[in-house]
Amino acid sequence: MKKSVKKISKGLKGEISIPADKSISHRAVILASLANGKSIIKNFSKGQDPLSTLQICKNLGVDAEFKNDLIINSTGKLCSPAGELDCGNSGTTMRFMAGVLAGQNFNSILTGDKSLSKRPMKRVIEPLTLMGAEILSKDNHAPLSINGKNLHNIDYVSNLASAQVKSCILLAGLNCEGKTTFTEPYISRDHTERMLKFMGANISTCRNTTTIEKSVLRPQIIEVCGDISSAAYFIVAGLIVPNSEIILKNVGLNPTRTGIIEIVKQMGGNIEILDLRNVSGEEVGDIKITYSSLKAVTIKGEIIPKLIDELPVIAVLATQADGTTIIKDAQDLRNKESDRIKAIVTELKKIGADIEETQDGFIINGKTELQGGCEVETYHDHRLAMSLYVAGLVCNNPICINGFEWVNISFPEFEQLCNKLLS
């Protein structure tokens, strides 16, 4: 699907509600499936990735249906699946479910689409194997054939700050005797820890180390807040499109996810948090954004895990900031749905950005008047597609985005909400 995007001059105006957080939706359906009883998940994400996780839980014998809210009835025990478990395009699904399934009393196979099958799984296979798991793979890539075993606890020190790896080990540790610990160099997003605690797990965190013991989860009513990764595209658009003033409602403001807000403030962006509150163990609020004059910054180190998914659209933001923005320590971008470093540099250059690729990030010189007037590619990557759409809003000439349908992986409502702010 091709999508044409052209420059707008009147600005973005109004307010929109941000759709459900995908990260929290994944966790909600998995943990509700592992609890004994009835859980109610309000505002579950309709993105394809969380729906892949939901379908796998159903294939494992969990009773789940939508009645406005998502109702999960579970015994807390999973059943052997009738066939392979398809994770679609979702690395989160595959890595989380590997942790869940490694300790079951049955065998299973996790598969995915062509893109997912290229993504590295050694990062979860290795620690799970240390716990006693038996996982067969194609050179540490999907499909993963998991022979269920009784696992034992470990103390694992990761050289990568990764919420997916951490969550995988914590989910495996739920059924292990003793204490399972996970230590990471920086604190990655902590939705799993918060929800496990919310549902009664014996879990604690001290600095960069999280410890979990064998636990029985309680069913809960879980309200999923809006996804800050989805809000990021509107935050950037509101900052760079002249005459814009918008409010984004019901956005998750978990401190391990708000790196983009910290960076916007460093760049001099006009951003304000309204009505801060707590919902199902997560900080939530509304965000007001106004068009701003921006200055360049250096983004590196421990803030990277707090904005790793937002870096493609932050690159767009940096093209409209005065000075040289440097992004480093982000080499894991090369292991996403695409090599996001190479992809974003290649496509932004096409439309006139002054951007150069480095091994672990990129260097962007601004402020640049983006020209557009060309076709750009998405590389089957939903985040790249939406980042290019935002860039198109300030290009002098229209751009045509090839493969725009990949937006549906995470944010099927994206274009509809854009149009609402344009009307």
PDB file of C-alpha atoms in Angstrom, residues 143-300:
ATOM      1  CA  PRO A 143      11.289 -21.323  14.711  1.00  0.00           C
ATOM      2  CA  LEU A 144      11.958 -22.285  18.340  1.00  0.00           C
ATOM      3  CA  SER A 145      11.180 -25.886  19.303  1.00  0.00           C
ATOM      4  CA  ILE A 146      10.741 -25.943  23.072  1.00  0.00           C
ATOM      5  CA  ASN A 147      10.785 -29.196  25.024  1.00  0.00           C
ATOM      6  CA  GLY A 148       9.141 -28.371  28.340  1.00  0.00           C
ATOM      7  CA  LYS A 149      11.289 -29.076  31.414  1.00  0.00           C
ATOM      8  CA  ASN A 150      11.362 -28.392  35.146  1.00  0.00           C
ATOM      9  CA  LEU A 151      13.542 -25.298  35.324  1.00  0.00           C
ATOM     10  CA  HIS A 152      15.822 -24.165  38.142  1.00  0.00           C
ATOM     11  CA  ASN A 153      16.583 -20.672  39.382  1.00  0.00           C
ATOM     12  CA  ILE A 154      19.610 -18.678  38.212  1.00  0.00           C
ATOM     13  CA  ASP A 155      21.377 -15.395  38.882  1.00  0.00           C
ATOM     14  CA  TYR A 156      21.740 -13.907  35.408  1.00  0.00           C
ATOM     15  CA  VAL A 157      23.811 -10.861  34.522  1.00  0.00           C
ATOM     16  CA  SER A 158      22.907  -9.454  31.100  1.00  0.00           C
ATOM     17  CA  ASN A 159      25.226  -7.243  29.068  1.00  0.00           C
ATOM     18  CA  LEU A 160      22.129  -5.839  27.363  1.00  0.00           C
ATOM     19  CA  ALA A 161      19.438  -3.672  28.952  1.00  0.00           C
ATOM     20  CA  SER A 162      16.411  -5.459  27.498  1.00  0.00           C
ATOM     21  CA  ALA A 163      12.893  -5.606  28.887  1.00  0.00           C
ATOM     22  CA  GLN A 164      12.113  -8.546  26.598  1.00  0.00           C
ATOM     23  CA  VAL A 165      15.002 -10.643  27.922  1.00  0.00           C
ATOM     24  CA  LYS A 166      14.303  -9.602  31.504  1.00  0.00           C
ATOM     25  CA  SER A 167      10.610 -10.452  31.166  1.00  0.00           C
ATOM     26  CA  CYS A 168      11.421 -13.820  29.606  1.00  0.00           C
ATOM     27  CA  ILE A 169      13.570 -14.793  32.612  1.00  0.00           C
ATOM     28  CA  LEU A 170      11.064 -13.457  35.158  1.00  0.00           C
ATOM     29  CA  LEU A 171       8.221 -15.397  33.522  1.00  0.00           C
ATOM     30  CA  ALA A 172      10.353 -18.545  33.588  1.00  0.00           C
ATOM     31  CA  GLY A 173      11.267 -17.843  37.222  1.00  0.00           C
ATOM     32  CA  LEU A 174       7.599 -17.803  38.256  1.00  0.00           C
ATOM     33  CA  ASN A 175       7.662 -21.617  38.371  1.00  0.00           C
ATOM     34  CA  CYS A 176      11.169 -22.107  39.792  1.00  0.00           C
ATOM     35  CA  GLU A 177      12.025 -22.944  43.383  1.00  0.00           C
ATOM     36  CA  GLY A 178      14.336 -20.419  45.007  1.00  0.00           C
ATOM     37  CA  LYS A 179      15.167 -16.918  43.830  1.00  0.00           C
ATOM     38  CA  THR A 180      15.745 -16.059  40.180  1.00  0.00           C
ATOM     39  CA  THR A 181      17.581 -12.774  39.633  1.00  0.00           C
ATOM     40  CA  PHE A 182      18.183 -10.672  36.523  1.00  0.00           C
ATOM     41  CA  THR A 183      20.751  -7.882  36.484  1.00  0.00           C
ATOM     42  CA  GLU A 184      21.099  -5.438  33.569  1.00  0.00           C
ATOM     43  CA  PRO A 185      23.501  -2.553  32.913  1.00  0.00           C
ATOM     44  CA  TYR A 186      20.691   0.016  32.874  1.00  0.00           C
ATOM     45  CA  ILE A 187      17.079  -0.257  33.980  1.00  0.00           C
ATOM     46  CA  SER A 188      14.915  -1.207  30.984  1.00  0.00           C
ATOM     47  CA  ARG A 189      11.152  -0.717  30.940  1.00  0.00           C
ATOM     48  CA  ASP A 190       9.607  -2.306  34.035  1.00  0.00           C
ATOM     49  CA  HIS A 191       6.000  -3.025  33.036  1.00  0.00           C
ATOM     50  CA  THR A 192       6.469  -6.745  33.760  1.00  0.00           C
ATOM     51  CA  GLU A 193       7.722  -6.130  37.284  1.00  0.00           C
ATOM     52  CA  ARG A 194       4.897  -3.710  38.029  1.00  0.00           C
ATOM     53  CA  MET A 195       2.186  -6.023  36.731  1.00  0.00           C
ATOM     54  CA  LEU A 196       3.636  -9.087  38.456  1.00  0.00           C
ATOM     55  CA  LYS A 197       3.575  -7.159  41.736  1.00  0.00           C
ATOM     56  CA  PHE A 198       0.044  -5.892  41.004  1.00  0.00           C
ATOM     57  CA  MET A 199      -1.060  -9.514  40.575  1.00  0.00           C
ATOM     58  CA  GLY A 200       0.570 -10.761  43.775  1.00  0.00           C
ATOM     59  CA  ALA A 201       3.923 -12.157  42.666  1.00  0.00           C
ATOM     60  CA  ASN A 202       6.820 -12.273  45.119  1.00  0.00           C
ATOM     61  CA  ILE A 203       9.086  -9.856  43.240  1.00  0.00           C
ATOM     62  CA  SER A 204      11.471  -7.084  44.233  1.00  0.00           C
ATOM     63  CA  THR A 205      13.917  -4.709  42.538  1.00  0.00           C
ATOM     64  CA  CYS A 206      17.130  -3.221  43.920  1.00  0.00           C
ATOM     65  CA  ARG A 207      18.834  -0.800  41.549  1.00  0.00           C
ATOM     66  CA  ASN A 208      19.448  -2.783  38.310  1.00  0.00           C
ATOM     67  CA  THR A 209      18.613  -6.212  39.757  1.00  0.00           C
ATOM     68  CA  THR A 210      15.167  -7.799  39.843  1.00  0.00           C
ATOM     69  CA  THR A 211      14.428 -10.889  41.949  1.00  0.00           C
ATOM     70  CA  ILE A 212      11.430 -13.192  41.621  1.00  0.00           C
ATOM     71  CA  GLU A 213      10.386 -16.290  43.557  1.00  0.00           C
ATOM     72  CA  LYS A 214       7.855 -18.990  42.734  1.00  0.00           C
ATOM     73  CA  SER A 215       4.476 -17.271  42.916  1.00  0.00           C
ATOM     74  CA  VAL A 216       0.746 -17.771  42.446  1.00  0.00           C
ATOM     75  CA  LEU A 217      -0.840 -14.917  40.504  1.00  0.00           C
ATOM     76  CA  ARG A 218      -4.188 -13.388  41.457  1.00  0.00           C
ATOM     77  CA  PRO A 219      -6.678 -12.451  38.717  1.00  0.00           C
ATOM     78  CA  GLN A 220      -7.242  -8.710  38.475  1.00  0.00           C
ATOM     79  CA  ILE A 221      -9.045  -5.938  36.658  1.00  0.00           C
ATOM     80  CA  ILE A 222      -6.294  -4.397  34.526  1.00  0.00           C
ATOM     81  CA  GLU A 223      -6.788  -1.042  32.811  1.00  0.00           C
ATOM     82  CA  VAL A 224      -4.323  -0.500  29.971  1.00  0.00           C
ATOM     83  CA  CYS A 225      -3.225   3.111  29.479  1.00  0.00           C
ATOM     84  CA  GLY A 226      -2.285   4.777  26.195  1.00  0.00           C
ATOM     85  CA  ASP A 227       1.019   3.864  24.547  1.00  0.00           C
ATOM     86  CA  ILE A 228       3.747   6.509  24.836  1.00  0.00           C
ATOM     87  CA  SER A 229       5.513   4.933  21.834  1.00  0.00           C
ATOM     88  CA  SER A 230       2.383   5.687  19.804  1.00  0.00           C
ATOM     89  CA  ALA A 231       2.120   9.154  21.345  1.00  0.00           C
ATOM     90  CA  ALA A 232       5.706   9.860  20.250  1.00  0.00           C
ATOM     91  CA  TYR A 233       4.706  10.454  16.606  1.00  0.00           C
ATOM     92  CA  PHE A 234       2.207  13.129  17.650  1.00  0.00           C
ATOM     93  CA  ILE A 235       4.654  14.647  20.143  1.00  0.00           C
ATOM     94  CA  VAL A 236       7.182  15.125  17.333  1.00  0.00           C
ATOM     95  CA  ALA A 237       4.577  16.299  14.820  1.00  0.00           C
ATOM     96  CA  GLY A 238       3.228  18.860  17.276  1.00  0.00           C
ATOM     97  CA  LEU A 239       6.727  20.184  17.925  1.00  0.00           C
ATOM     98  CA  ILE A 240       7.823  20.546  14.270  1.00  0.00           C
ATOM     99  CA  VAL A 241       4.639  21.514  12.379  1.00  0.00           C
ATOM    100  CA  PRO A 242       4.224  25.315  12.666  1.00  0.00           C
ATOM    101  CA  ASN A 243       1.148  26.662  14.501  1.00  0.00           C
ATOM    102  CA  SER A 244       0.447  23.339  16.256  1.00  0.00           C
ATOM    103  CA  GLU A 245      -1.071  22.927  19.716  1.00  0.00           C
ATOM    104  CA  ILE A 246      -2.393  19.504  20.716  1.00  0.00           C
ATOM    105  CA  ILE A 247      -3.278  17.456  23.803  1.00  0.00           C
ATOM    106  CA  LEU A 248      -2.725  13.701  23.958  1.00  0.00           C
ATOM    107  CA  LYS A 249      -5.037  12.016  26.464  1.00  0.00           C
ATOM    108  CA  ASN A 250      -4.445   9.001  28.727  1.00  0.00           C
ATOM    109  CA  VAL A 251      -0.753   8.402  27.975  1.00  0.00           C
ATOM    110  CA  GLY A 252       1.349   5.989  30.034  1.00  0.00           C
ATOM    111  CA  LEU A 253       4.154   7.880  31.786  1.00  0.00           C
ATOM    112  CA  ASN A 254       6.120   5.022  33.314  1.00  0.00           C
ATOM    113  CA  PRO A 255       9.548   6.558  34.157  1.00  0.00           C
ATOM    114  CA  THR A 256      11.317   3.747  32.264  1.00  0.00           C
ATOM    115  CA  ARG A 257       9.506   4.819  29.073  1.00  0.00           C
ATOM    116  CA  THR A 258       9.586   8.627  29.201  1.00  0.00           C
ATOM    117  CA  GLY A 259      12.980   9.164  27.593  1.00  0.00           C
ATOM    118  CA  ILE A 260      11.400  11.047  24.706  1.00  0.00           C
ATOM    119  CA  ILE A 261       9.859  13.565  27.112  1.00  0.00           C
ATOM    120  CA  GLU A 262      13.233  14.100  28.796  1.00  0.00           C
ATOM    121  CA  ILE A 263      14.919  14.645  25.427  1.00  0.00           C
ATOM    122  CA  VAL A 264      12.216  17.016  24.182  1.00  0.00           C
ATOM    123  CA  LYS A 265      12.680  19.145  27.306  1.00  0.00           C
ATOM    124  CA  GLN A 266      16.468  19.171  26.773  1.00  0.00           C
ATOM    125  CA  MET A 267      15.862  20.331  23.196  1.00  0.00           C
ATOM    126  CA  GLY A 268      13.730  23.226  24.421  1.00  0.00           C
ATOM    127  CA  GLY A 269      10.422  21.738  23.325  1.00  0.00           C
ATOM    128  CA  ASN A 270       7.201  23.098  24.782  1.00  0.00           C
ATOM    129  CA  ILE A 271       5.713  20.031  26.470  1.00  0.00           C
ATOM    130  CA  GLU A 272       3.550  19.885  29.584  1.00  0.00           C
ATOM    131  CA  ILE A 273       2.148  16.982  31.651  1.00  0.00           C
ATOM    132  CA  LEU A 274      -1.445  17.377  32.845  1.00  0.00           C
ATOM    133  CA  ASP A 275      -3.586  15.353  35.297  1.00  0.00           C
ATOM    134  CA  LEU A 276      -0.898  12.892  36.440  1.00  0.00           C
ATOM    135  CA  ARG A 277      -2.475   9.817  38.073  1.00  0.00           C
ATOM    136  CA  ASN A 278      -1.943   6.097  38.820  1.00  0.00           C
ATOM    137  CA  VAL A 279      -3.822   3.393  36.905  1.00  0.00           C
ATOM    138  CA  SER A 280      -3.288  -0.343  37.562  1.00  0.00           C
ATOM    139  CA  GLY A 281       0.197   0.304  38.918  1.00  0.00           C
ATOM    140  CA  GLU A 282       1.272   2.653  36.091  1.00  0.00           C
ATOM    141  CA  GLU A 283       1.700   6.448  35.977  1.00  0.00           C
ATOM    142  CA  VAL A 284      -0.714   8.006  33.463  1.00  0.00           C
ATOM    143  CA  GLY A 285      -1.338  11.569  32.326  1.00  0.00           C
ATOM    144  CA  ASP A 286      -2.246  13.901  29.470  1.00  0.00           C
ATOM    145  CA  ILE A 287       0.453  15.604  27.380  1.00  0.00           C
ATOM    146  CA  LYS A 288       0.182  19.105  25.898  1.00  0.00           C
ATOM    147  CA  ILE A 289       2.520  19.923  22.988  1.00  0.00           C
ATOM    148  CA  THR A 290       3.059  23.248  21.220  1.00  0.00           C
ATOM    149  CA  TYR A 291       5.202  24.037  18.142  1.00  0.00           C
ATOM    150  CA  SER A 292       8.697  24.929  19.333  1.00  0.00           C
ATOM    151  CA  SER A 293      12.135  26.160  18.310  1.00  0.00           C
ATOM    152  CA  LEU A 294      14.476  23.273  19.074  1.00  0.00           C
ATOM    153  CA  LYS A 295      18.183  22.840  19.747  1.00  0.00           C
ATOM    154  CA  ALA A 296      20.380  19.801  19.164  1.00  0.00           C
ATOM    155  CA  VAL A 297      21.361  17.339  21.909  1.00  0.00           C
ATOM    156  CA  THR A 298      23.483  14.232  22.402  1.00  0.00           C
ATOM    157  CA  ILE A 299      21.513  11.090  23.257  1.00  0.00           C
ATOM    158  CA  LYS A 300      23.502   8.214  24.740  1.00  0.00           C
TER     159      LYS A 300
END
